[in-house]
Amino acid sequence: MKITELKGIGEKYAQLLGRLSVYTVEDLVGLYPRDYELYQEPAFISTLSPDYENNNVVIDGVVSKKIDVYHTGKLAVISTFINDENGDRIKCTWFNMPFLKSSLKLGMRYIFRGRFVIKNGIKILEQPQMYTRSQYSEIEGTMQPIYPLTKGLSNKTVANAVHQALEKFDAGLEKEYIPGYVRQKNELAEHNYAVVNIHFPKSMEDYIQARKRLAFEEFFLFVLAVRSLRNSNERIPNGYIIQNDSRTDDFIEKLPFSLTNGQKSAWTEVKKNMSGKGLMSRLIQGDVGSGKTIIAVLALMNTAYAGYQAAMMVPTEVLAKQQYDSITKMFNNMGVELNVSLLVGSMTAAAKRKVYEDIENGRTDIVIGTHAVIQEKVIFKNLALVITDEQHRFGVNQRRDLSDKGNNPHILVMSATPIPRTLAIIVYGDLDISVIDELPAERLPIKNCVVDESYRPNAYKFIENQVHAGRQAYVICPMVEDSENIEAENVIDYAKKLSGELPDDIKVEYLHGKMKASQKNEIMEKFSKNEINVLVSTTVIEVGVNVPNATVMMVENAERFGLAQLHQLRGRVGRGGFQSYCIFVSGNKSKKTKDRLEILNKTNDGFKIAEEDLKLRGPGDFFGVRQSGDFDFGIADIYTDAKVLKSASEAAGEVLDKDPELELEENRYLAEKVSEYTVKCLEKLNI
Ligand SMILES: Nc1ncnc2c1ncn2[C@@H]1O[C@H](COP(=O)(O)OP(=O)(O)OP(=O)(O)O)[C@@H](O)[C@H]1O
């Protein structure tokens, strides 16, 4: 049902909701709150002691002073004083809400709820919301949903729309499909209860139950879907028997480094797989900087030497260009006579045509590119291997499209997502797994520090010294929620400011998601040639960028990132022989934030980091930063919900043991859900 059927949602709001991928009433119900406002803080504080500073407090007060309106810069500030029950005077301030003037009347009594601060000895409530007693008693003790929003769309609009969708249209509500014995064993709530309570929980307990059920069902369907894919893969025989070529062995000999043991065993598994009976569907998992690329290169070479074509797809043009440059350089230096082509969206039509021709007539042995590689116009002569790097950024359908271009080519997938093997087996159930579990020996451990903003001048000085010693630096700008435009402006401003702080001979440039691919390529190319010394960027550089000369990674507002993500960012330095440094700047001085960031000092193991982070964030921190942005389940998180994933996986096994093809009448509805999920959600999950 179209979203405009809801009262209050016209074309304008429908368009805004479209930006959040919400088009139907059902989509809307699937838009889970990203957080909740808890109306459960110390209710009604009668004496405001400094202990409550920086917390939300609720005060019953009477407006005791005329309303004052003044302007600072562009901001209109309204302020007044209230007297609480003890007669204590508390100042209230609001920014940019001039309309309040008419509702705030001297002598009126309200419930004020806002953040409590003390400035110059004056007790202040910032931006308090106001309620009458009866209004407040309705929300007291509840959790109000906070939805992901976009500019022009208010939380209230979304909350009202969701309420209607659930109440009037039963959207998202359906017949129970998880077998009773599974629900009982795992103590799961009913589906419909969960859908209603994830939006409007009456208590924390309701929320926990709702979330558990929804996370469980996501994993449960996921595991069932993945198992069915795996079964179909296992039946595919190897159509391209690719034997190891002695020229590839020579190449390994000539590399400037020797392979680590982890790399050697991964390579052995890949070789065996490609020359064996069944089609290869393999995942190579290795922490950031563990050297996965070289294994990909060896597989590409062996395939080309066997007389077939091979393709490698990466998520962005910047990475495609980087991989292409480094592979062609390596081949030139080491006398490898294979033809490598680059294919990315921003190439001219004529250049693309030439590459299409070369691929079709077989002149091209290896193609490196973005999803341009799977466009209809590309016809391969004999594609036998497809490598997808950071594969989770590609949808299953894209993978399938590319496979369709060959006659079931081998598939090799690279991932740096730090998940332990036991979890990986579940999550990548349709793939065999090779793990590169060590970093090249010569690497010096990265030195980290966690600092507050006052350290910034020292950090800039440090960057200056590193650049003067010939090295380079990344600075990751503060994140801005919900707006790529503001984020872009932010990066530009920061780069300007930084450039002013550093000596003139240091070239600072910026990179953000809104830039054209060709611009990004140009900047990255200059950075990799050291024509740019300092790169100010949003997290667009998070995945896979390899500039071994870069030795400093400075992250602003580090407290806002998941630790796993910070670990990825850190992985951009320390990729060569130089000592590298990470500076995490935290805008939040609390001990807890510092402790959390300190975890990064303790270990370099991506999974341990995620695990420790979880331990530290107690139950009060339910809605912290999501760790695994890469695996975008609707609500479940492979780290936070690792236990749920395990039990969902076991439950799926149990169901399949009883009914391998889900043919029994009792599983009819479940089977429908699984096939629906396989088509729709795997694509969305991007894995
Ligand atoms: N055995 C090795 N000894 C020394 N250096 C190596 C070895 N293997 C790879 N390298 C170098 O290490 C750097 C990182 O390798 P690579 O780019 O393959 O990492 P990765 O595993 O893809 O990491 P990420 O997931 O962060 O992209 C490269 O500069 C590469 O040349």
XYZ file of C-alpha atoms in Angstrom, residues 25-26 29-30 162-177 190-199 214 217 669 673:
34
model
C 3.260 1.524 4.445
C 5.087 -1.760 5.013
C 6.886 -0.126 9.588
C 10.282 -1.592 8.683
C 4.002 4.655 11.920
C 1.315 4.706 14.555
C -1.395 4.947 11.918
C 0.204 2.271 9.750
C 0.174 -0.155 12.638
C -3.171 0.754 14.141
C -5.287 1.284 11.079
C -3.693 -0.869 8.419
C -1.997 -3.664 10.356
C 1.050 -2.982 8.206
C 3.965 -5.319 8.810
C 1.809 -7.616 10.882
C 1.557 -11.187 9.725
C 0.996 -14.793 10.572
C 3.569 -16.291 12.896
C 6.117 -18.254 10.877
C 5.453 -13.266 18.702
C 6.278 -11.450 15.483
C 3.388 -8.993 15.714
C 4.098 -8.140 19.310
C 7.695 -7.402 18.335
C 6.757 -5.132 15.439
C 4.479 -2.994 17.585
C 6.848 -2.852 20.520
C 9.947 -1.978 18.595
C 8.204 1.250 17.657
C 13.319 -9.196 15.407
C 14.063 -13.629 12.857
C 4.635 -20.114 5.526
C 9.243 -16.131 3.903
